[in-house]
Amino acid sequence: MQVPSLEPDLILPLLFICLVLVCILCTSCLILVIVVIRLTIHGQRSIPLEAKEKKDDAKEKVKEKVKEEVEKTIKKLTDPVQDLFHSAQDHLKHPKNPFTQQPISQYFRSDHSSANMSHVQNMVAVAQNDGNTILFQVNKNFEIIFYESRTPSERIPRKKYDMNTLKIKGKSIKVNPKLPIISAVAFTHPESCGGRAQVRVYYVDRDSLFLREIIRVGDKDEDWNDGLDFNDKDFTICEVSGLAANVFQSAGDKKSFQIKVYYQRDGADEFADVSYNVVGVTDEWGTRPNVTEA
């Protein structure tokens, strides 16, 4: 059997086609090599960048941790110093006999009627929705303590009141020795704190003449916390002011449900000012100076 031979006229076109195919194949291989080289270079560059980013993240985490530890350490160191400073202030204001721990003032006679008065007489009581009463009082150490009844009735057989020192995160709350006045309100509102019972206490800051608020939401087992919205306002009270608070409840009218705190900002102004909050509508506190003016 004879193999057919190509005609001379077809040889050149076939050779040209083969040459074109070889060129295409070589070009494809070259492109593939270039792509591989670029991917390799990019990978080598990205690894140090990723490593650097991870290293920077690690440094930031270490810095944050160190910062937290430093803040905790400073707080641990400053709290005892602050407590010692407060104790020294209390001792200077009300010095005691080191042997009997009795106030030195009792050994001296005074003709002033104020000598027979005590900051321990500052107390206020609120009634809760279940009928139980909470009585707040300032003790001899200028701390707020409270007595909470177990039953609404005072009839026999009686139940003793639970007595506790008001604390936030384990630390007792001290009032201003120059102005150891307190006030409080108790209420519930369906649009505030999930309708749970609320108790709010108002007093003057230990180291300034700013009014402060403490809140308890829920039953007697719940913790006390600072009233941040009220405290951020730094309402100022003068040294001769009294302090009173109430809550106005109007059935079916959320906008009429208000907490009102009465006090004097300026000793030269004999008229009371009021700070108020519309419960269940907004947490914003407003102030109205001199309630005798419109």
PDB file of C-alpha atoms in Angstrom:
ATOM      1  CA  MET A   1       0.000   0.000   0.000  1.00  0.00           C
ATOM      2  CA  GLN A   2       1.444   3.309  -0.988  1.00  0.00           C
ATOM      3  CA  VAL A   3       1.304   6.376   1.300  1.00  0.00           C
ATOM      4  CA  PRO A   4      -0.023   9.391  -0.537  1.00  0.00           C
ATOM      5  CA  SER A   5       2.545  12.092  -0.884  1.00  0.00           C
ATOM      6  CA  LEU A   6       1.849  15.752  -0.260  1.00  0.00           C
ATOM      7  CA  GLU A   7       1.713  18.025  -3.125  1.00  0.00           C
ATOM      8  CA  PRO A   8       4.517  20.600  -3.240  1.00  0.00           C
ATOM      9  CA  ASP A   9       2.023  23.459  -3.072  1.00  0.00           C
ATOM     10  CA  LEU A  10       0.683  22.292   0.388  1.00  0.00           C
ATOM     11  CA  ILE A  11       4.009  21.922   2.173  1.00  0.00           C
ATOM     12  CA  LEU A  12       4.661  25.623   2.738  1.00  0.00           C
ATOM     13  CA  PRO A  13       1.172  26.423   4.119  1.00  0.00           C
ATOM     14  CA  LEU A  14       1.386  23.468   6.535  1.00  0.00           C
ATOM     15  CA  LEU A  15       4.809  24.548   7.734  1.00  0.00           C
ATOM     16  CA  PHE A  16       3.494  28.065   8.319  1.00  0.00           C
ATOM     17  CA  ILE A  17       0.545  26.757  10.342  1.00  0.00           C
ATOM     18  CA  CYS A  18       2.871  24.620  12.471  1.00  0.00           C
ATOM     19  CA  LEU A  19       5.110  27.606  13.067  1.00  0.00           C
ATOM     20  CA  VAL A  20       2.130  29.720  14.180  1.00  0.00           C
ATOM     21  CA  LEU A  21       0.976  26.968  16.588  1.00  0.00           C
ATOM     22  CA  VAL A  22       4.465  26.701  18.069  1.00  0.00           C
ATOM     23  CA  CYS A  23       4.586  30.488  18.545  1.00  0.00           C
ATOM     24  CA  ILE A  24       1.191  30.466  20.291  1.00  0.00           C
ATOM     25  CA  LEU A  25       2.330  27.630  22.562  1.00  0.00           C
ATOM     26  CA  CYS A  26       5.557  29.436  23.441  1.00  0.00           C
ATOM     27  CA  THR A  27       3.695  32.677  24.113  1.00  0.00           C
ATOM     28  CA  SER A  28       1.245  30.860  26.415  1.00  0.00           C
ATOM     29  CA  CYS A  29       4.106  29.248  28.305  1.00  0.00           C
ATOM     30  CA  LEU A  30       5.817  32.617  28.654  1.00  0.00           C
ATOM     31  CA  ILE A  31       2.626  34.240  29.994  1.00  0.00           C
ATOM     32  CA  LEU A  32       2.170  31.371  32.448  1.00  0.00           C
ATOM     33  CA  VAL A  33       5.755  31.773  33.689  1.00  0.00           C
ATOM     34  CA  ILE A  34       5.249  35.529  34.136  1.00  0.00           C
ATOM     35  CA  VAL A  35       2.020  34.952  36.120  1.00  0.00           C
ATOM     36  CA  VAL A  36       3.705  32.399  38.370  1.00  0.00           C
ATOM     37  CA  ILE A  37       6.640  34.756  39.003  1.00  0.00           C
ATOM     38  CA  ARG A  38       4.320  37.637  39.879  1.00  0.00           C
ATOM     39  CA  LEU A  39       2.236  35.489  42.234  1.00  0.00           C
ATOM     40  CA  THR A  40       5.411  34.320  43.942  1.00  0.00           C
ATOM     41  CA  ILE A  41       6.702  37.876  44.378  1.00  0.00           C
ATOM     42  CA  HIS A  42       3.305  39.065  45.679  1.00  0.00           C
ATOM     43  CA  GLY A  43       3.147  36.181  48.131  1.00  0.00           C
ATOM     44  CA  GLN A  44       6.632  36.939  49.417  1.00  0.00           C
ATOM     45  CA  ARG A  45       5.696  40.601  49.893  1.00  0.00           C
ATOM     46  CA  SER A  46       2.337  39.890  51.559  1.00  0.00           C
ATOM     47  CA  ILE A  47       3.821  37.535  54.141  1.00  0.00           C
ATOM     48  CA  PRO A  48       5.939  40.258  55.799  1.00  0.00           C
ATOM     49  CA  LEU A  49       2.992  42.661  55.651  1.00  0.00           C
ATOM     50  CA  GLU A  50       0.680  40.156  57.320  1.00  0.00           C
ATOM     51  CA  ALA A  51       3.348  39.343  59.847  1.00  0.00           C
ATOM     52  CA  LYS A  52       3.837  43.053  60.512  1.00  0.00           C
ATOM     53  CA  GLU A  53       0.091  43.580  60.930  1.00  0.00           C
ATOM     54  CA  LYS A  54      -0.126  40.654  63.326  1.00  0.00           C
ATOM     55  CA  LYS A  55       2.867  41.995  65.198  1.00  0.00           C
ATOM     56  CA  ASP A  56       1.271  45.450  65.418  1.00  0.00           C
ATOM     57  CA  ASP A  57      -2.000  43.916  66.642  1.00  0.00           C
ATOM     58  CA  ALA A  58      -0.111  41.967  69.270  1.00  0.00           C
ATOM     59  CA  LYS A  59       1.672  45.143  70.381  1.00  0.00           C
ATOM     60  CA  GLU A  60      -1.634  47.012  70.644  1.00  0.00           C
ATOM     61  CA  LYS A  61      -3.145  44.219  72.729  1.00  0.00           C
ATOM     62  CA  VAL A  62      -0.122  44.218  75.007  1.00  0.00           C
ATOM     63  CA  LYS A  63      -0.338  48.009  75.364  1.00  0.00           C
ATOM     64  CA  GLU A  64      -4.050  47.818  76.217  1.00  0.00           C
ATOM     65  CA  LYS A  65      -3.420  45.097  78.769  1.00  0.00           C
ATOM     66  CA  VAL A  66      -0.545  47.027  80.345  1.00  0.00           C
ATOM     67  CA  LYS A  67      -2.702  50.152  80.439  1.00  0.00           C
ATOM     68  CA  GLU A  68      -5.532  48.277  82.189  1.00  0.00           C
ATOM     69  CA  GLU A  69      -3.137  46.788  84.721  1.00  0.00           C
ATOM     70  CA  VAL A  70      -1.586  50.207  85.404  1.00  0.00           C
ATOM     71  CA  GLU A  71      -5.040  51.753  85.914  1.00  0.00           C
ATOM     72  CA  LYS A  72      -6.036  48.937  88.274  1.00  0.00           C
ATOM     73  CA  THR A  73      -2.791  49.312  90.209  1.00  0.00           C
ATOM     74  CA  ILE A  74      -3.197  53.087  90.480  1.00  0.00           C
ATOM     75  CA  LYS A  75      -6.779  52.630  91.697  1.00  0.00           C
ATOM     76  CA  LYS A  76      -5.658  50.089  94.305  1.00  0.00           C
ATOM     77  CA  LEU A  77      -2.983  52.497  95.500  1.00  0.00           C
ATOM     78  CA  THR A  78      -5.119  55.638  95.503  1.00  0.00           C
ATOM     79  CA  ASP A  79      -8.285  54.194  97.093  1.00  0.00           C
ATOM     80  CA  PRO A  80      -6.661  53.565 100.511  1.00  0.00           C
ATOM     81  CA  VAL A  81      -5.026  57.006 100.373  1.00  0.00           C
ATOM     82  CA  GLN A  82      -8.366  58.608  99.547  1.00  0.00           C
ATOM     83  CA  ASP A  83     -10.080  56.689 102.356  1.00  0.00           C
ATOM     84  CA  LEU A  84      -7.318  57.756 104.750  1.00  0.00           C
ATOM     85  CA  PHE A  85      -7.724  61.360 103.615  1.00  0.00           C
ATOM     86  CA  HIS A  86     -11.478  61.158 104.200  1.00  0.00           C
ATOM     87  CA  SER A  87     -10.942  59.621 107.642  1.00  0.00           C
ATOM     88  CA  ALA A  88      -8.536  62.424 108.522  1.00  0.00           C
ATOM     89  CA  GLN A  89     -11.088  64.990 107.379  1.00  0.00           C
ATOM     90  CA  ASP A  90     -13.781  63.357 109.488  1.00  0.00           C
ATOM     91  CA  HIS A  91     -11.476  63.278 112.507  1.00  0.00           C
ATOM     92  CA  LEU A  92     -10.603  66.961 112.129  1.00  0.00           C
ATOM     93  CA  LYS A  93     -14.274  67.846 111.899  1.00  0.00           C
ATOM     94  CA  HIS A  94     -15.308  65.492 114.717  1.00  0.00           C
ATOM     95  CA  PRO A  95     -12.194  64.564 116.743  1.00  0.00           C
ATOM     96  CA  LYS A  96     -12.400  61.586 119.108  1.00  0.00           C
ATOM     97  CA  ASN A  97     -10.620  60.621 122.289  1.00  0.00           C
ATOM     98  CA  PRO A  98      -8.061  57.961 121.199  1.00  0.00           C
ATOM     99  CA  PHE A  99      -8.687  55.922 124.365  1.00  0.00           C
ATOM    100  CA  THR A 100     -12.483  56.001 124.592  1.00  0.00           C
ATOM    101  CA  GLN A 101     -13.300  56.735 120.916  1.00  0.00           C
ATOM    102  CA  GLN A 102     -15.902  59.200 122.210  1.00  0.00           C
ATOM    103  CA  PRO A 103     -16.279  62.598 120.535  1.00  0.00           C
ATOM    104  CA  ILE A 104     -14.046  65.172 122.197  1.00  0.00           C
ATOM    105  CA  SER A 105     -16.794  67.760 121.787  1.00  0.00           C
ATOM    106  CA  GLN A 106     -18.768  66.085 124.572  1.00  0.00           C
ATOM    107  CA  TYR A 107     -16.183  67.327 127.094  1.00  0.00           C
ATOM    108  CA  PHE A 108     -16.846  70.939 126.181  1.00  0.00           C
ATOM    109  CA  ARG A 109     -20.001  72.869 126.877  1.00  0.00           C
ATOM    110  CA  SER A 110     -21.613  75.002 124.235  1.00  0.00           C
ATOM    111  CA  ASP A 111     -24.438  77.457 124.435  1.00  0.00           C
ATOM    112  CA  HIS A 112     -25.299  77.007 120.764  1.00  0.00           C
ATOM    113  CA  SER A 113     -28.415  74.981 120.023  1.00  0.00           C
ATOM    114  CA  SER A 114     -26.610  73.385 117.072  1.00  0.00           C
ATOM    115  CA  ALA A 115     -24.314  71.572 119.521  1.00  0.00           C
ATOM    116  CA  ASN A 116     -27.225  69.282 120.386  1.00  0.00           C
ATOM    117  CA  MET A 117     -27.906  68.469 116.749  1.00  0.00           C
ATOM    118  CA  SER A 118     -26.356  65.606 114.804  1.00  0.00           C
ATOM    119  CA  HIS A 119     -26.057  64.681 111.168  1.00  0.00           C
ATOM    120  CA  VAL A 120     -27.418  61.270 112.224  1.00  0.00           C
ATOM    121  CA  GLN A 121     -30.792  63.016 112.418  1.00  0.00           C
ATOM    122  CA  ASN A 122     -30.847  63.273 108.621  1.00  0.00           C
ATOM    123  CA  MET A 123     -33.228  60.575 107.448  1.00  0.00           C
ATOM    124  CA  VAL A 124     -35.970  60.014 104.895  1.00  0.00           C
ATOM    125  CA  ALA A 125     -38.464  57.194 104.276  1.00  0.00           C
ATOM    126  CA  VAL A 126     -40.198  55.936 101.127  1.00  0.00           C
ATOM    127  CA  ALA A 127     -43.028  53.450 100.659  1.00  0.00           C
ATOM    128  CA  GLN A 128     -42.852  50.832  97.931  1.00  0.00           C
ATOM    129  CA  ASN A 129     -45.738  49.432  95.906  1.00  0.00           C
ATOM    130  CA  ASP A 130     -45.837  46.284  98.038  1.00  0.00           C
ATOM    131  CA  GLY A 131     -46.392  48.434 101.135  1.00  0.00           C
ATOM    132  CA  ASN A 132     -42.943  47.919 102.621  1.00  0.00           C
ATOM    133  CA  THR A 133     -40.937  50.910 103.815  1.00  0.00           C
ATOM    134  CA  ILE A 134     -37.289  51.843 103.298  1.00  0.00           C
ATOM    135  CA  LEU A 135     -35.810  54.304 105.799  1.00  0.00           C
ATOM    136  CA  PHE A 136     -32.552  55.984 104.784  1.00  0.00           C
ATOM    137  CA  GLN A 137     -30.249  57.577 107.351  1.00  0.00           C
ATOM    138  CA  VAL A 138     -26.783  59.144 107.570  1.00  0.00           C
ATOM    139  CA  ASN A 139     -24.727  57.377 110.245  1.00  0.00           C
ATOM    140  CA  LYS A 140     -21.924  58.768 112.434  1.00  0.00           C
ATOM    141  CA  ASN A 141     -19.364  57.984 109.708  1.00  0.00           C
ATOM    142  CA  PHE A 142     -21.349  60.019 107.159  1.00  0.00           C
ATOM    143  CA  GLU A 143     -22.347  56.811 105.363  1.00  0.00           C
ATOM    144  CA  ILE A 144     -25.836  56.183 104.013  1.00  0.00           C
ATOM    145  CA  ILE A 145     -27.511  53.248 105.738  1.00  0.00           C
ATOM    146  CA  PHE A 146     -31.031  51.963 105.215  1.00  0.00           C
ATOM    147  CA  TYR A 147     -33.645  49.922 107.061  1.00  0.00           C
ATOM    148  CA  GLU A 148     -36.059  47.891 104.923  1.00  0.00           C
ATOM    149  CA  SER A 149     -39.243  46.451 106.404  1.00  0.00           C
ATOM    150  CA  ARG A 150     -40.294  42.858 105.794  1.00  0.00           C
ATOM    151  CA  THR A 151     -44.015  43.526 106.142  1.00  0.00           C
ATOM    152  CA  PRO A 152     -46.213  46.626 105.690  1.00  0.00           C
ATOM    153  CA  SER A 153     -47.763  46.242 109.137  1.00  0.00           C
ATOM    154  CA  GLU A 154     -46.206  47.309 112.442  1.00  0.00           C
ATOM    155  CA  ARG A 155     -48.673  45.263 114.474  1.00  0.00           C
ATOM    156  CA  ILE A 156     -47.663  42.420 116.769  1.00  0.00           C
ATOM    157  CA  PRO A 157     -46.216  39.950 115.967  1.00  0.00           C
ATOM    158  CA  ARG A 158     -43.712  42.326 114.444  1.00  0.00           C
ATOM    159  CA  LYS A 159     -40.848  41.547 112.079  1.00  0.00           C
ATOM    160  CA  LYS A 160     -37.541  43.353 112.397  1.00  0.00           C
ATOM    161  CA  TYR A 161     -36.304  45.631 109.652  1.00  0.00           C
ATOM    162  CA  ASP A 162     -33.314  44.550 107.566  1.00  0.00           C
ATOM    163  CA  MET A 163     -30.469  47.023 108.145  1.00  0.00           C
ATOM    164  CA  ASN A 164     -27.663  47.530 105.618  1.00  0.00           C
ATOM    165  CA  THR A 165     -25.042  50.036 104.559  1.00  0.00           C
ATOM    166  CA  LEU A 166     -25.755  51.373 101.099  1.00  0.00           C
ATOM    167  CA  LYS A 167     -22.888  50.253  98.880  1.00  0.00           C
ATOM    168  CA  ILE A 168     -21.998  50.356  95.202  1.00  0.00           C
ATOM    169  CA  LYS A 169     -19.637  47.596  94.080  1.00  0.00           C
ATOM    170  CA  GLY A 170     -18.776  46.856  97.688  1.00  0.00           C
ATOM    171  CA  LYS A 171     -17.905  50.449  98.604  1.00  0.00           C
ATOM    172  CA  SER A 172     -20.033  52.439 101.052  1.00  0.00           C
ATOM    173  CA  ILE A 173     -21.471  55.774  99.953  1.00  0.00           C
ATOM    174  CA  LYS A 174     -20.405  58.779 102.033  1.00  0.00           C
ATOM    175  CA  VAL A 175     -22.233  62.087 101.990  1.00  0.00           C
ATOM    176  CA  ASN A 176     -20.742  65.554 102.269  1.00  0.00           C
ATOM    177  CA  PRO A 177     -19.879  66.260 105.944  1.00  0.00           C
ATOM    178  CA  LYS A 178     -20.781  69.925 105.435  1.00  0.00           C
ATOM    179  CA  LEU A 179     -24.197  69.059 104.029  1.00  0.00           C
ATOM    180  CA  PRO A 180     -25.259  65.529 105.136  1.00  0.00           C
ATOM    181  CA  ILE A 181     -28.784  65.764 103.745  1.00  0.00           C
ATOM    182  CA  ILE A 182     -30.588  63.030 101.822  1.00  0.00           C
ATOM    183  CA  SER A 183     -33.876  62.494 100.020  1.00  0.00           C
ATOM    184  CA  ALA A 184     -35.464  59.583  98.144  1.00  0.00           C
ATOM    185  CA  VAL A 185     -38.383  58.422  95.989  1.00  0.00           C
ATOM    186  CA  ALA A 186     -39.854  55.010  95.153  1.00  0.00           C
ATOM    187  CA  PHE A 187     -42.118  54.122  92.214  1.00  0.00           C
ATOM    188  CA  THR A 188     -42.824  51.823  89.279  1.00  0.00           C
ATOM    189  CA  HIS A 189     -43.564  52.800  85.692  1.00  0.00           C
ATOM    190  CA  PRO A 190     -44.498  50.419  82.848  1.00  0.00           C
ATOM    191  CA  GLU A 191     -42.272  52.266  80.360  1.00  0.00           C
ATOM    192  CA  SER A 192     -39.213  52.539  82.627  1.00  0.00           C
ATOM    193  CA  CYS A 193     -36.803  49.702  83.551  1.00  0.00           C
ATOM    194  CA  GLY A 194     -39.227  47.078  82.315  1.00  0.00           C
ATOM    195  CA  GLY A 195     -41.895  48.039  84.822  1.00  0.00           C
ATOM    196  CA  ARG A 196     -39.753  46.921  87.777  1.00  0.00           C
ATOM    197  CA  ALA A 197     -39.802  48.716  91.128  1.00  0.00           C
ATOM    198  CA  GLN A 198     -37.350  51.607  91.419  1.00  0.00           C
ATOM    199  CA  VAL A 199     -35.838  53.367  94.430  1.00  0.00           C
ATOM    200  CA  ARG A 200     -33.756  56.510  93.922  1.00  0.00           C
ATOM    201  CA  VAL A 201     -31.710  58.256  96.618  1.00  0.00           C
ATOM    202  CA  TYR A 202     -30.354  61.813  96.392  1.00  0.00           C
ATOM    203  CA  TYR A 203     -27.453  63.215  98.412  1.00  0.00           C
ATOM    204  CA  VAL A 204     -24.519  65.666  98.204  1.00  0.00           C
ATOM    205  CA  ASP A 205     -21.201  64.355  96.892  1.00  0.00           C
ATOM    206  CA  ARG A 206     -18.518  63.555  99.481  1.00  0.00           C
ATOM    207  CA  ASP A 207     -15.904  65.936  98.053  1.00  0.00           C
ATOM    208  CA  SER A 208     -17.967  68.589  96.276  1.00  0.00           C
ATOM    209  CA  LEU A 209     -21.296  70.393  96.327  1.00  0.00           C
ATOM    210  CA  PHE A 210     -22.731  68.358  93.462  1.00  0.00           C
ATOM    211  CA  LEU A 211     -25.980  66.444  93.842  1.00  0.00           C
ATOM    212  CA  ARG A 212     -25.746  62.698  93.266  1.00  0.00           C
ATOM    213  CA  GLU A 213     -28.296  59.962  92.558  1.00  0.00           C
ATOM    214  CA  ILE A 214     -28.245  56.260  93.470  1.00  0.00           C
ATOM    215  CA  ILE A 215     -30.695  53.803  91.901  1.00  0.00           C
ATOM    216  CA  ARG A 216     -31.933  50.333  92.738  1.00  0.00           C
ATOM    217  CA  VAL A 217     -34.105  48.519  90.199  1.00  0.00           C
ATOM    218  CA  GLY A 218     -35.954  45.421  91.381  1.00  0.00           C
ATOM    219  CA  ASP A 219     -36.349  43.818  94.800  1.00  0.00           C
ATOM    220  CA  LYS A 220     -34.160  44.101  97.911  1.00  0.00           C
ATOM    221  CA  ASP A 221     -31.644  41.569  96.582  1.00  0.00           C
ATOM    222  CA  GLU A 222     -30.708  43.774  93.615  1.00  0.00           C
ATOM    223  CA  ASP A 223     -27.555  45.924  93.588  1.00  0.00           C
ATOM    224  CA  TRP A 224     -27.408  49.689  93.933  1.00  0.00           C
ATOM    225  CA  ASN A 225     -25.886  51.713  91.086  1.00  0.00           C
ATOM    226  CA  ASP A 226     -25.034  55.315  90.277  1.00  0.00           C
ATOM    227  CA  GLY A 227     -27.652  57.300  88.377  1.00  0.00           C
ATOM    228  CA  LEU A 228     -25.391  58.199  85.468  1.00  0.00           C
ATOM    229  CA  ASP A 229     -27.835  60.455  83.602  1.00  0.00           C
ATOM    230  CA  PHE A 230     -28.441  62.556  86.719  1.00  0.00           C
ATOM    231  CA  ASN A 231     -24.839  62.538  87.950  1.00  0.00           C
ATOM    232  CA  ASP A 232     -23.445  63.657  84.586  1.00  0.00           C
ATOM    233  CA  LYS A 233     -25.318  66.946  85.007  1.00  0.00           C
ATOM    234  CA  ASP A 234     -23.338  67.972  88.131  1.00  0.00           C
ATOM    235  CA  PHE A 235     -26.222  69.947  89.624  1.00  0.00           C
ATOM    236  CA  THR A 236     -24.729  72.364  92.187  1.00  0.00           C
ATOM    237  CA  ILE A 237     -26.239  72.906  95.634  1.00  0.00           C
ATOM    238  CA  CYS A 238     -25.328  75.645  98.126  1.00  0.00           C
ATOM    239  CA  GLU A 239     -24.126  74.935 101.673  1.00  0.00           C
ATOM    240  CA  VAL A 240     -27.291  76.275 103.344  1.00  0.00           C
ATOM    241  CA  SER A 241     -29.752  74.354 101.173  1.00  0.00           C
ATOM    242  CA  GLY A 242     -32.198  71.670 102.110  1.00  0.00           C
ATOM    243  CA  LEU A 243     -33.053  68.735  99.838  1.00  0.00           C
ATOM    244  CA  ALA A 244     -36.417  67.205  98.940  1.00  0.00           C
ATOM    245  CA  ALA A 245     -37.676  64.900  96.206  1.00  0.00           C
ATOM    246  CA  ASN A 246     -41.004  63.535  95.072  1.00  0.00           C
ATOM    247  CA  VAL A 247     -42.535  61.686  92.150  1.00  0.00           C
ATOM    248  CA  PHE A 248     -45.787  62.658  90.477  1.00  0.00           C
ATOM    249  CA  GLN A 249     -47.847  59.812  89.058  1.00  0.00           C
ATOM    250  CA  SER A 250     -50.780  60.434  86.765  1.00  0.00           C
ATOM    251  CA  ALA A 251     -52.769  57.440  85.538  1.00  0.00           C
ATOM    252  CA  GLY A 252     -52.607  57.019  81.777  1.00  0.00           C
ATOM    253  CA  ASP A 253     -50.433  60.090  81.195  1.00  0.00           C
ATOM    254  CA  LYS A 254     -46.771  59.189  80.673  1.00  0.00           C
ATOM    255  CA  LYS A 255     -45.693  62.779  80.151  1.00  0.00           C
ATOM    256  CA  SER A 256     -47.030  63.807  83.566  1.00  0.00           C
ATOM    257  CA  PHE A 257     -44.990  61.154  85.379  1.00  0.00           C
ATOM    258  CA  GLN A 258     -42.042  63.118  86.733  1.00  0.00           C
ATOM    259  CA  ILE A 259     -39.330  62.905  89.373  1.00  0.00           C
ATOM    260  CA  LYS A 260     -38.650  66.289  90.964  1.00  0.00           C
ATOM    261  CA  VAL A 261     -35.656  67.185  93.147  1.00  0.00           C
ATOM    262  CA  TYR A 262     -35.883  70.491  95.047  1.00  0.00           C
ATOM    263  CA  TYR A 263     -32.862  72.402  96.397  1.00  0.00           C
ATOM    264  CA  GLN A 264     -31.126  75.804  96.368  1.00  0.00           C
ATOM    265  CA  ARG A 265     -28.291  76.453  93.955  1.00  0.00           C
ATOM    266  CA  ASP A 266     -27.393  79.890  95.318  1.00  0.00           C
ATOM    267  CA  GLY A 267     -27.331  80.799  98.992  1.00  0.00           C
ATOM    268  CA  ALA A 268     -28.129  84.412  98.120  1.00  0.00           C
ATOM    269  CA  ASP A 269     -31.377  83.284  96.482  1.00  0.00           C
ATOM    270  CA  GLU A 270     -33.885  82.104  99.081  1.00  0.00           C
ATOM    271  CA  PHE A 271     -36.168  80.478  96.522  1.00  0.00           C
ATOM    272  CA  ALA A 272     -35.930  76.805  95.622  1.00  0.00           C
ATOM    273  CA  ASP A 273     -34.836  75.421  92.276  1.00  0.00           C
ATOM    274  CA  VAL A 274     -36.016  72.122  90.833  1.00  0.00           C
ATOM    275  CA  SER A 275     -34.409  69.482  88.628  1.00  0.00           C
ATOM    276  CA  TYR A 276     -36.860  67.145  86.951  1.00  0.00           C
ATOM    277  CA  ASN A 277     -37.044  64.082  84.725  1.00  0.00           C
ATOM    278  CA  VAL A 278     -40.039  62.851  82.718  1.00  0.00           C
ATOM    279  CA  VAL A 279     -40.039  59.136  83.523  1.00  0.00           C
ATOM    280  CA  GLY A 280     -40.697  56.700  80.694  1.00  0.00           C
ATOM    281  CA  VAL A 281     -40.273  59.355  77.994  1.00  0.00           C
ATOM    282  CA  THR A 282     -36.634  60.425  78.230  1.00  0.00           C
ATOM    283  CA  ASP A 283     -33.652  60.026  80.551  1.00  0.00           C
ATOM    284  CA  GLU A 284     -32.747  63.680  80.111  1.00  0.00           C
ATOM    285  CA  TRP A 285     -32.826  65.860  83.234  1.00  0.00           C
ATOM    286  CA  GLY A 286     -33.885  69.488  83.076  1.00  0.00           C
ATOM    287  CA  THR A 287     -33.606  72.358  85.571  1.00  0.00           C
ATOM    288  CA  ARG A 288     -35.987  75.142  86.461  1.00  0.00           C
ATOM    289  CA  PRO A 289     -34.437  77.925  88.567  1.00  0.00           C
ATOM    290  CA  ASN A 290     -36.596  79.743  91.131  1.00  0.00           C
ATOM    291  CA  VAL A 291     -39.934  77.934  91.139  1.00  0.00           C
ATOM    292  CA  THR A 292     -41.715  81.201  92.028  1.00  0.00           C
ATOM    293  CA  GLU A 293     -41.054  82.504  88.538  1.00  0.00           C
ATOM    294  CA  ALA A 294     -42.765  81.324  85.357  1.00  0.00           C
TER     295      ALA A 294
END
